mmCIF file of C-alpha atoms (C1' of nucleotides) in Angstrom:
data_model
loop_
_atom_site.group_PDB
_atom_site.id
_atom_site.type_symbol
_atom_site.label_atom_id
_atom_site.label_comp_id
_atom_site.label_asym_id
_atom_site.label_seq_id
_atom_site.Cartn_x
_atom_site.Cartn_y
_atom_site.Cartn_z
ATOM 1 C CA UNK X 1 0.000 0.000 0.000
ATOM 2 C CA UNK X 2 1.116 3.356 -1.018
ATOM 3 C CA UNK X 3 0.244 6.094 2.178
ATOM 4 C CA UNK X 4 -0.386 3.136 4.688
ATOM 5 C CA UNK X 5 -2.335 6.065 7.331
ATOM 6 C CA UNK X 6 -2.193 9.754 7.361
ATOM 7 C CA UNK X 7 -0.258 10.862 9.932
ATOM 8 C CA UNK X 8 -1.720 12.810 12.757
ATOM 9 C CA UNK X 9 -1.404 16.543 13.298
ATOM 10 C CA UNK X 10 -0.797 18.037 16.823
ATOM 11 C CA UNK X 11 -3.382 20.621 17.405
ATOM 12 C CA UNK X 12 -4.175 23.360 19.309
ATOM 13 C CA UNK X 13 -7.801 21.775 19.541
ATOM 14 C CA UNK X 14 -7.072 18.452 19.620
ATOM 15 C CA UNK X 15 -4.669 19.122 22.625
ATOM 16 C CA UNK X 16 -6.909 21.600 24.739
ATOM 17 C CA UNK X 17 -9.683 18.656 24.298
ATOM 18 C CA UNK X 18 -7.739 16.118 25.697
ATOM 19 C CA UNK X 19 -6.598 18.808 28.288
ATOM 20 C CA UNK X 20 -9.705 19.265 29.195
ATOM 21 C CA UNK X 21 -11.248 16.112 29.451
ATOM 22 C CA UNK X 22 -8.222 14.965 31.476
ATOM 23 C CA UNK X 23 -9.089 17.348 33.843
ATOM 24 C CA UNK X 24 -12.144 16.411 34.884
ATOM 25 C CA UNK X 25 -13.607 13.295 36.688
ATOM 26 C CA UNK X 26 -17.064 13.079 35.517
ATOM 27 C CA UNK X 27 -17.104 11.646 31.964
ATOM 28 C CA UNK X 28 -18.225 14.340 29.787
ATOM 29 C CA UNK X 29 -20.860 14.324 26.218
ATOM 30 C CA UNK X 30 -19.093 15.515 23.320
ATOM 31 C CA UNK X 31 -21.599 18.443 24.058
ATOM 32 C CA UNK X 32 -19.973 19.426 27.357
ATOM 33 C CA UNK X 33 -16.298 18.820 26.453
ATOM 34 C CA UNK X 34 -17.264 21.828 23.665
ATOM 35 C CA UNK X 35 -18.633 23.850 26.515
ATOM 36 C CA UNK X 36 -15.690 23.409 28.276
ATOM 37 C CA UNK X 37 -13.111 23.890 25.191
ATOM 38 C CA UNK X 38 -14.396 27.255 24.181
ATOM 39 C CA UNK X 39 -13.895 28.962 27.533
ATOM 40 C CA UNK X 40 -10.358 28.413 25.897
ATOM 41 C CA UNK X 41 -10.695 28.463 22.218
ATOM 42 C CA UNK X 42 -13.980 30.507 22.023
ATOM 43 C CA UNK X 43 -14.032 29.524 18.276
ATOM 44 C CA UNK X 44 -13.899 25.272 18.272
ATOM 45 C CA UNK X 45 -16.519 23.577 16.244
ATOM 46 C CA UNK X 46 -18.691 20.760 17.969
ATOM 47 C CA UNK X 47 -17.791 19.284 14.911
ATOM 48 C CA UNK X 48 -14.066 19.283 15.333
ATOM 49 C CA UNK X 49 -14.747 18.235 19.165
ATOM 50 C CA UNK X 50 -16.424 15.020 17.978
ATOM 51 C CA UNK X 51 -13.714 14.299 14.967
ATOM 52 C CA UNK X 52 -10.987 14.639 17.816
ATOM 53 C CA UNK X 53 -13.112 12.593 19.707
ATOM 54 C CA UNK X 54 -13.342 9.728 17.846
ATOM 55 C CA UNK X 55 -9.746 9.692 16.704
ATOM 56 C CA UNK X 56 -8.273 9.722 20.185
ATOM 57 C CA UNK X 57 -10.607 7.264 20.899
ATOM 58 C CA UNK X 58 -9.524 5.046 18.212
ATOM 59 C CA UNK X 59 -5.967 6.260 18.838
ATOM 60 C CA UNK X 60 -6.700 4.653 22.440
ATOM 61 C CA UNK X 61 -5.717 8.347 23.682
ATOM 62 C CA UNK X 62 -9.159 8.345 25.534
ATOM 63 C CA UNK X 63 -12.194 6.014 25.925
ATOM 64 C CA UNK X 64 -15.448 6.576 24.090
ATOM 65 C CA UNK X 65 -18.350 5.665 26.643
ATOM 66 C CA UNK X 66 -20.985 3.584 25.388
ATOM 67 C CA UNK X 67 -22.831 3.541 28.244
ATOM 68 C CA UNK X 68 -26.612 3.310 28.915
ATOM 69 C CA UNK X 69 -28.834 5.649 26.547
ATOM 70 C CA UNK X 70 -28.626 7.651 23.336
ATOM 71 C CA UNK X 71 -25.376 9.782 24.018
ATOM 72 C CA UNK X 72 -22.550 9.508 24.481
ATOM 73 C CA UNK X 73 -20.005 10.062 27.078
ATOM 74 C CA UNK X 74 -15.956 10.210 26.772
ATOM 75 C CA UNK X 75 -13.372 9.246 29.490
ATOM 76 C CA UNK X 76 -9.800 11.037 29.108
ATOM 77 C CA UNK X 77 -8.025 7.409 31.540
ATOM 78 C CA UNK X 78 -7.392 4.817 29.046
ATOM 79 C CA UNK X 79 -7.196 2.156 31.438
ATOM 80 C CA UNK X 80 -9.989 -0.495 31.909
ATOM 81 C CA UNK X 81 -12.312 -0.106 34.813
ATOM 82 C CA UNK X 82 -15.367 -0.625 35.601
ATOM 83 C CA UNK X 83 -18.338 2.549 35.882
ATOM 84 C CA UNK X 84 -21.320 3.431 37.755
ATOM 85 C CA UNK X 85 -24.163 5.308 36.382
ATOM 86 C CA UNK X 86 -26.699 7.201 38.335
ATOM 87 C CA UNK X 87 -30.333 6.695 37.680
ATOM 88 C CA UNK X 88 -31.324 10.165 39.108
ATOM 89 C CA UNK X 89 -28.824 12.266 37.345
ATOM 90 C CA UNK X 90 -27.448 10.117 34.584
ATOM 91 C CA UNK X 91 -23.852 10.962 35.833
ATOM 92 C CA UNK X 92 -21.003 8.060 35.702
ATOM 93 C CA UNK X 93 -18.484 7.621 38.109
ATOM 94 C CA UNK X 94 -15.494 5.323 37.587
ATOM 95 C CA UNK X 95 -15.230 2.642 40.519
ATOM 96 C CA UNK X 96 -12.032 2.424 42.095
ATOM 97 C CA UNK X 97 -11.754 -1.879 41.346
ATOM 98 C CA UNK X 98 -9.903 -3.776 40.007
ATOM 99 C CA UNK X 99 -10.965 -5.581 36.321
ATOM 100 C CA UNK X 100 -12.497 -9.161 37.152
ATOM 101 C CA UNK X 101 -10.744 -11.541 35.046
ATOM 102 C CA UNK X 102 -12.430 -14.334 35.994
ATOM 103 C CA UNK X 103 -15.812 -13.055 34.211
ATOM 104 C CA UNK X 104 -15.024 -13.856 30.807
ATOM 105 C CA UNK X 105 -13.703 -16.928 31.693
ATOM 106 C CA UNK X 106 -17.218 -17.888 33.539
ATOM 107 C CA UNK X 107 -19.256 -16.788 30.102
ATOM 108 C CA UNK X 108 -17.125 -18.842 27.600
ATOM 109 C CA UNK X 109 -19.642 -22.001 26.534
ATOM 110 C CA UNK X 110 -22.615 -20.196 27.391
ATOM 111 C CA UNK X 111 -22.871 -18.700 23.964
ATOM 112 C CA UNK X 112 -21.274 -19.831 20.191
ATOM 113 C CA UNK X 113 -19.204 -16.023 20.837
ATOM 114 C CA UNK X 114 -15.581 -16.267 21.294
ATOM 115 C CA UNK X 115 -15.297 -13.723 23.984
ATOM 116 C CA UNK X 116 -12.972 -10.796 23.911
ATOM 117 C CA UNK X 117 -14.023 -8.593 26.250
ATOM 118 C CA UNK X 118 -16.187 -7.292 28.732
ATOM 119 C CA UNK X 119 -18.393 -4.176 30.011
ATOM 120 C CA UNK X 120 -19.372 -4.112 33.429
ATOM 121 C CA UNK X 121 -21.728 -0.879 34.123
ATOM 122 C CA UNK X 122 -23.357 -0.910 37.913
ATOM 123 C CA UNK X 123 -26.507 1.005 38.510
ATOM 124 C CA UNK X 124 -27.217 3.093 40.996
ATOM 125 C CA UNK X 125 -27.747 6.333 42.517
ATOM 126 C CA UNK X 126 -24.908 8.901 43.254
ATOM 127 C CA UNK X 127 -24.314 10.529 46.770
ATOM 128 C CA UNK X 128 -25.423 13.984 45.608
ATOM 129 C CA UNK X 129 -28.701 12.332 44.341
ATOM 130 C CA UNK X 130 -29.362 10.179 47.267
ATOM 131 C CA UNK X 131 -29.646 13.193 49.566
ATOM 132 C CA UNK X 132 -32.744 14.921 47.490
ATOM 133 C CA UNK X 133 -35.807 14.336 48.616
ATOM 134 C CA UNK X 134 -36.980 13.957 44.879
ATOM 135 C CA UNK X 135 -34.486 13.082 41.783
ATOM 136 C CA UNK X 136 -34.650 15.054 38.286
ATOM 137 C CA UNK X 137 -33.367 13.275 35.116
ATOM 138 C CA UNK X 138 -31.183 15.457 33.053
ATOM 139 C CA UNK X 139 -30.664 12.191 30.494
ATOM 140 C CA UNK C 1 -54.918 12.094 43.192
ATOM 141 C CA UNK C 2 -57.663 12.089 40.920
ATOM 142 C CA UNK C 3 -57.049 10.122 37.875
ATOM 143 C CA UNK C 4 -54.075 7.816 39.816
ATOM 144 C CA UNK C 5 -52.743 6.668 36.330
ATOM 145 C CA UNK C 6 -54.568 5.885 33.108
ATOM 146 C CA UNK C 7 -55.995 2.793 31.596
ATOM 147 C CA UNK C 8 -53.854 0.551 29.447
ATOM 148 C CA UNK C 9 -55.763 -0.488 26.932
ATOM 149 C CA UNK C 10 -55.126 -4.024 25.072
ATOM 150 C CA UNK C 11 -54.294 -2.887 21.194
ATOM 151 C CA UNK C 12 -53.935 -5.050 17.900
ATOM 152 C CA UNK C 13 -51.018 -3.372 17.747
ATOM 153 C CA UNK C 14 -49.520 -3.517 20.789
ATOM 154 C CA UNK C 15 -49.931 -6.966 21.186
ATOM 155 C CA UNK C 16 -48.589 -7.374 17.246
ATOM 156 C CA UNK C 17 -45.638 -5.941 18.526
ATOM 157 C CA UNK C 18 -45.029 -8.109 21.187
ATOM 158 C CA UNK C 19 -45.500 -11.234 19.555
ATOM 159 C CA UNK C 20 -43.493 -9.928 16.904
ATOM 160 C CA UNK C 21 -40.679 -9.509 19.564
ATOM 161 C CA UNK C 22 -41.626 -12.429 21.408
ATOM 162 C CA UNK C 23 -40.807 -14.687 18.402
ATOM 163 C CA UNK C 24 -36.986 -13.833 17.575
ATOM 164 C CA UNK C 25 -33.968 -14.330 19.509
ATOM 165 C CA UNK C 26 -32.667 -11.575 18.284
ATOM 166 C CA UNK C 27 -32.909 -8.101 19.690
ATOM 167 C CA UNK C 28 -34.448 -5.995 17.022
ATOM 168 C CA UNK C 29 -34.149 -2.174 17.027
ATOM 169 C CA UNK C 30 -36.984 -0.287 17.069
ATOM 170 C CA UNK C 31 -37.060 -0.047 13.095
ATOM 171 C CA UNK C 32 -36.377 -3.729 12.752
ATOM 172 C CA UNK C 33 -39.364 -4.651 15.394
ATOM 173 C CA UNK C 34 -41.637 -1.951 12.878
ATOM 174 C CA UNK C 35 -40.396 -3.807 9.704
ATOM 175 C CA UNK C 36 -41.568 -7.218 11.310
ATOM 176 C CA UNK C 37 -44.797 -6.164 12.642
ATOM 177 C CA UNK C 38 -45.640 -4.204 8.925
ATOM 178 C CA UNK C 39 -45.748 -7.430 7.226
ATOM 179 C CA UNK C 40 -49.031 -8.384 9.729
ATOM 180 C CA UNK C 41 -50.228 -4.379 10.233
ATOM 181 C CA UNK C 42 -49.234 -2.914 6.820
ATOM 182 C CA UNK C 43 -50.332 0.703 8.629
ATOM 183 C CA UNK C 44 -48.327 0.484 11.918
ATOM 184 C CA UNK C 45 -46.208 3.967 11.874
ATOM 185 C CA UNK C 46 -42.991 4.393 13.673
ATOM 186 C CA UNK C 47 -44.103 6.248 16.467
ATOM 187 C CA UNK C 48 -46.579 3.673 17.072
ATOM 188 C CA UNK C 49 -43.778 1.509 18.047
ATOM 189 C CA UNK C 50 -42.251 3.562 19.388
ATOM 190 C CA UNK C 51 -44.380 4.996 22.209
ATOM 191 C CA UNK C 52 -45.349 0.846 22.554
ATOM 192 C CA UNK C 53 -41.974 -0.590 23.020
ATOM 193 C CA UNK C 54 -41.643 2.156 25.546
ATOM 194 C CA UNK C 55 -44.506 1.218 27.446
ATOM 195 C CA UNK C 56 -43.824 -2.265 27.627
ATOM 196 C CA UNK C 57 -39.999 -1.497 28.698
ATOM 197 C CA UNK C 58 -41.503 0.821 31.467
ATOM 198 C CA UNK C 59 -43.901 -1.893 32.520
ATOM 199 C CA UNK C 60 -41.840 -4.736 32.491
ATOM 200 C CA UNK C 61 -42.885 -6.685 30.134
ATOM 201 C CA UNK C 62 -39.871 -6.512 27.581
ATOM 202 C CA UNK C 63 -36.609 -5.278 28.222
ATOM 203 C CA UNK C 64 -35.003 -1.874 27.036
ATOM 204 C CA UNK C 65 -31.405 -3.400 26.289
ATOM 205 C CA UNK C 66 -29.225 -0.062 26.382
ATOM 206 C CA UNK C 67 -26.080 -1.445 24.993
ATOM 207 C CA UNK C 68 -22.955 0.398 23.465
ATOM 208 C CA UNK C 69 -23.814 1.981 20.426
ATOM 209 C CA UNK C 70 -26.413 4.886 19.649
ATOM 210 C CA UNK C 71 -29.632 2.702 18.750
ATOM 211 C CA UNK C 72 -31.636 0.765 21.446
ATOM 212 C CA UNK C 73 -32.750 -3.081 21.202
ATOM 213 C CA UNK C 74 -35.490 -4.324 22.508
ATOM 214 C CA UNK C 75 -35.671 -8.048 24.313
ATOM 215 C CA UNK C 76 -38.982 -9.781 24.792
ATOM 216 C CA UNK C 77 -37.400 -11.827 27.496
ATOM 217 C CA UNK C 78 -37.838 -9.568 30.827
ATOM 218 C CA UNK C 79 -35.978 -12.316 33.229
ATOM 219 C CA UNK C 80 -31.977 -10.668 34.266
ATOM 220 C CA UNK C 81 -29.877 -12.349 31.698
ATOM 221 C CA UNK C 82 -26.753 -11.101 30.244
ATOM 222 C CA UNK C 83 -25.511 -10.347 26.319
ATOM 223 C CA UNK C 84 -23.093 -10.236 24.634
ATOM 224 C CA UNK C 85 -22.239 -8.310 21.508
ATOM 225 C CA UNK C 86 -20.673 -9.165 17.985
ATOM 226 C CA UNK C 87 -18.076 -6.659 17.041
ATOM 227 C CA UNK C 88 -18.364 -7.636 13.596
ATOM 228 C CA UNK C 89 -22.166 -7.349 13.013
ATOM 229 C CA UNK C 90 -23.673 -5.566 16.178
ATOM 230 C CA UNK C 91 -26.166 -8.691 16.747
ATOM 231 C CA UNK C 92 -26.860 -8.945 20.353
ATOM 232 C CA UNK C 93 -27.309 -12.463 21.611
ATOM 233 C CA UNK C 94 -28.223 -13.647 24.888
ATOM 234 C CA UNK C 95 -25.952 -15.508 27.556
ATOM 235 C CA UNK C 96 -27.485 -18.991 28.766
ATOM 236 C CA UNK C 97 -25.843 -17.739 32.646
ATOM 237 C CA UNK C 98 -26.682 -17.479 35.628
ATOM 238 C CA UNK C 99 -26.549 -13.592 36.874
ATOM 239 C CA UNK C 100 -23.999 -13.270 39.280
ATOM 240 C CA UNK C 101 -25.045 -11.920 42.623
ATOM 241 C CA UNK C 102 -21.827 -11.579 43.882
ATOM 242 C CA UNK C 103 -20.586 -8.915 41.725
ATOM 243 C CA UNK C 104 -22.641 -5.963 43.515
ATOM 244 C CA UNK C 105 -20.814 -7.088 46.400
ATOM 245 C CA UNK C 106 -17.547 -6.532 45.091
ATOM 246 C CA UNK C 107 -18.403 -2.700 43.715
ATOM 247 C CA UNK C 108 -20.168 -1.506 47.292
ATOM 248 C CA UNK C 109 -16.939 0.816 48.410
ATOM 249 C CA UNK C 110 -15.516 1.511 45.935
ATOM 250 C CA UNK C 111 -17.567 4.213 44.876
ATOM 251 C CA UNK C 112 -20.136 6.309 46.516
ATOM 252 C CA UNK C 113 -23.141 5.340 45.212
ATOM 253 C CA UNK C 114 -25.486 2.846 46.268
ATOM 254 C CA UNK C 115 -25.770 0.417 43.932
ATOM 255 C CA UNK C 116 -28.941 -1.463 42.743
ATOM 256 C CA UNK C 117 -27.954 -3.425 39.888
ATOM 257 C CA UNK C 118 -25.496 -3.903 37.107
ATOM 258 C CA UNK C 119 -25.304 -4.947 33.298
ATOM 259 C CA UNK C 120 -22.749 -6.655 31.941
ATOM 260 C CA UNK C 121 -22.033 -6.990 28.516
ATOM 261 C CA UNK C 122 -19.529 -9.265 26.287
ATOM 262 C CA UNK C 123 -17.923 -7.853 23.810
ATOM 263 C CA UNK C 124 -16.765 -10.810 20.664
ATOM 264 C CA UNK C 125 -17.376 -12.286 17.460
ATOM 265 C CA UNK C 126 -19.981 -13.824 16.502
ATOM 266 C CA UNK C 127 -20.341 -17.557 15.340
ATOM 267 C CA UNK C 128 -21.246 -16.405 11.623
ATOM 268 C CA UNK C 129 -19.001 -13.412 12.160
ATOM 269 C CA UNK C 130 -15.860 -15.426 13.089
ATOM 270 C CA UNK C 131 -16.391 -17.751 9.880
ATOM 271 C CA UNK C 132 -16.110 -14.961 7.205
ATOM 272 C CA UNK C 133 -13.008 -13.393 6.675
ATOM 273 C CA UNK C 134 -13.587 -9.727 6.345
ATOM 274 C CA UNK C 135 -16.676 -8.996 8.849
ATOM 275 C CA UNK C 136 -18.779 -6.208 7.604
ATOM 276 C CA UNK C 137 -20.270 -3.895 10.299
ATOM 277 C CA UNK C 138 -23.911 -2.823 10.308
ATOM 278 C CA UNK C 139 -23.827 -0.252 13.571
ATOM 279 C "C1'" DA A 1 4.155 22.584 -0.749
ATOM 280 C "C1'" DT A 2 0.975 19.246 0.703
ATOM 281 C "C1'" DA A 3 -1.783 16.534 3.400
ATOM 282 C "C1'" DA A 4 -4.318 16.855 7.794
ATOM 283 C "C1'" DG A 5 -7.330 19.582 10.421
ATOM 284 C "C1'" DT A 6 -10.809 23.346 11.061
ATOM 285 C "C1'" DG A 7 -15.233 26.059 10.986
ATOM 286 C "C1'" DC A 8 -19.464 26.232 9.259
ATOM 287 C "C1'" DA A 9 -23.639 24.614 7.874
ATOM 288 C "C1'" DA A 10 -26.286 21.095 6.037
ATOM 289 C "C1'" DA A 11 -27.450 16.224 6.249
ATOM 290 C "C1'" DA A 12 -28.161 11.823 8.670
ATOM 291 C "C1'" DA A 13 -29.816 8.921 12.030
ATOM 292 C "C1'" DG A 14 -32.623 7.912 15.907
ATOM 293 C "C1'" DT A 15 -36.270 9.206 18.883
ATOM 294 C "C1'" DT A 16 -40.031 12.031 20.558
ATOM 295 C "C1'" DT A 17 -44.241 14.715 20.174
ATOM 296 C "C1'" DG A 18 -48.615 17.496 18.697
ATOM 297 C "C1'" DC A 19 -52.842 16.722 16.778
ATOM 298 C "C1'" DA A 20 -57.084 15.082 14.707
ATOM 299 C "C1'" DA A 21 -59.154 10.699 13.838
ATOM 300 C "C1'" DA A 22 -59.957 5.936 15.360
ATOM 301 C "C1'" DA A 23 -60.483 2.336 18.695
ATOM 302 C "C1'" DC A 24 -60.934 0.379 23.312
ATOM 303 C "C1'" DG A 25 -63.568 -0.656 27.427
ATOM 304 C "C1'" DC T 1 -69.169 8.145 25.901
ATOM 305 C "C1'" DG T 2 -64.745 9.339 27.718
ATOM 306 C "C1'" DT T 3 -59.966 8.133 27.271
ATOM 307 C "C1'" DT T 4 -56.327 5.909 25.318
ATOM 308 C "C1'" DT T 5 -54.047 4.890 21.224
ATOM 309 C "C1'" DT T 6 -53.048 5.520 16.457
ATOM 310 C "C1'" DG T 7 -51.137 7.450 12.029
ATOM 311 C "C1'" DC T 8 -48.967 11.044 10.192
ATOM 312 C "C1'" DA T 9 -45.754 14.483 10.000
ATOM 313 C "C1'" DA T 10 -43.056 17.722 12.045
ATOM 314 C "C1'" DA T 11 -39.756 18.653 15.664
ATOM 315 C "C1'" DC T 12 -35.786 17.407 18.362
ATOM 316 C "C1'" DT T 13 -31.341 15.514 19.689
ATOM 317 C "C1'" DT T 14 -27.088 13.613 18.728
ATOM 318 C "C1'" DT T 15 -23.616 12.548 15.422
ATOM 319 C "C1'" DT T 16 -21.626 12.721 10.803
ATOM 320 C "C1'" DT T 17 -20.153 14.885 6.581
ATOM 321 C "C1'" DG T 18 -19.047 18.086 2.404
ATOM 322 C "C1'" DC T 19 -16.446 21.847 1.336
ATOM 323 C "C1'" DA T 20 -13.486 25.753 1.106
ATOM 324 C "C1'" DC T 21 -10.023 27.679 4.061
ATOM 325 C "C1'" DT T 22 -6.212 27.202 7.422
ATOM 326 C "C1'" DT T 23 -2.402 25.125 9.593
ATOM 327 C "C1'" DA T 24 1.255 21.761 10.876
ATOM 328 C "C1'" DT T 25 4.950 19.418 9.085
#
DNA sequence: ATAAGTGCAAAAAGTTTGCAAAACG
DNA sequence: CGTTTTGCAAACTTTTTGCACTTAT
């Protein structure tokens, strides 16, 4: 093959995005990681934030979310663990835990799938939720 | 109250819908569940499904599977069972498993919510996928 | 210089909703 | 009959994409 992959640029945007999502714990939409880029680069494109996105993601830079529901959420530690997501306010937490190995192990015969992975999401409600009296959904 | 909560009423199509879902193993999208039920209710819009297939989910009666990805399946089977998902193809198949009880235990501490329950997901090929040499993705 | 990346806006894709007509109980 | 549900279409939300311009290498 002639130009095996493009190679990849070092941008302002691309590197205030990962700045940024690095910097916080909760595991922002694409949506809020453009909120929080343009307090820096007033001028970003939620287009550009979701193309950076995805590469890093693919890149393994950061961890695309596919958690419960129709959006999306993005996670700037590339390490495996496991997350919680609260019910009230659809936030996700990561669980300090370590990765159970023997999971996959316990699933392998009880499909035709050979088994390469594994997602475990607990649900629940958060502490800040738990101390209302009455919960509001923002998902 | 007044009016507690109102009537739910026993439709052709609702009940189209469900058998519909009832008899695959797969777990149909929304559009996939309207293509099957249009070949016995020609008329059945979208919406119709829809607002039916959320009903159901709410009630209990089929499953809302939120897995990774942006579109939701649906799973006529309401009983706790696990999937696990073809990287390949996106078909979600269920695990013949026992849900494991234990694993709430493990997460309590090490995060602050309270937990109430947990999905877990496998991530692999596919029996057909695994047989053909280039898979071809359809999510 | 040249290919990768950006901003913008339009298009896709998936889901929800308002409304008048139809159907259920 | 009074409500719930439907069909239809329009609205909404989230994500992707085409294109001309800019920027990193």
């Amino acid at each position: 093959m002639k130009h095996a992959r493009g190679q990849q640029r070092k941008t302002r945007q691309r590197q205030v995005i990962l700045e940024e999502l690095r910097r916080v714990v909760s595991h922002p939409t694409a949506n809020e990681v453009h909120h929080m880029v343009t307090r820096r680069l007033p001028r970003v494109s939620l287009g550009t934030v979701y193309r950076n996105l995805e590469s890093m993601s693919r890149s393994g830079v950061i961890l695309k979310l596919e958690t419960a529901g129709t959006r999306r959420r993005y996670d700037g530690t590339p390490t495996p663990h496991y997350h919680a997501r609260c019910t009230g306010c659809g936030c996700v937490a990561d669980l300090r835990m370590e990765p159970l190995e023997d999971l996959e192990r316990r699933a392998q015969g009880a499909t035709g799938f050979s088994i390469m992975g594994h997602r475990l999401e607990y649900i629940g409600v958060c502490a800040r939720c738990a101390g209302k009296k009455r919960t509001q959904r923002e998902e």
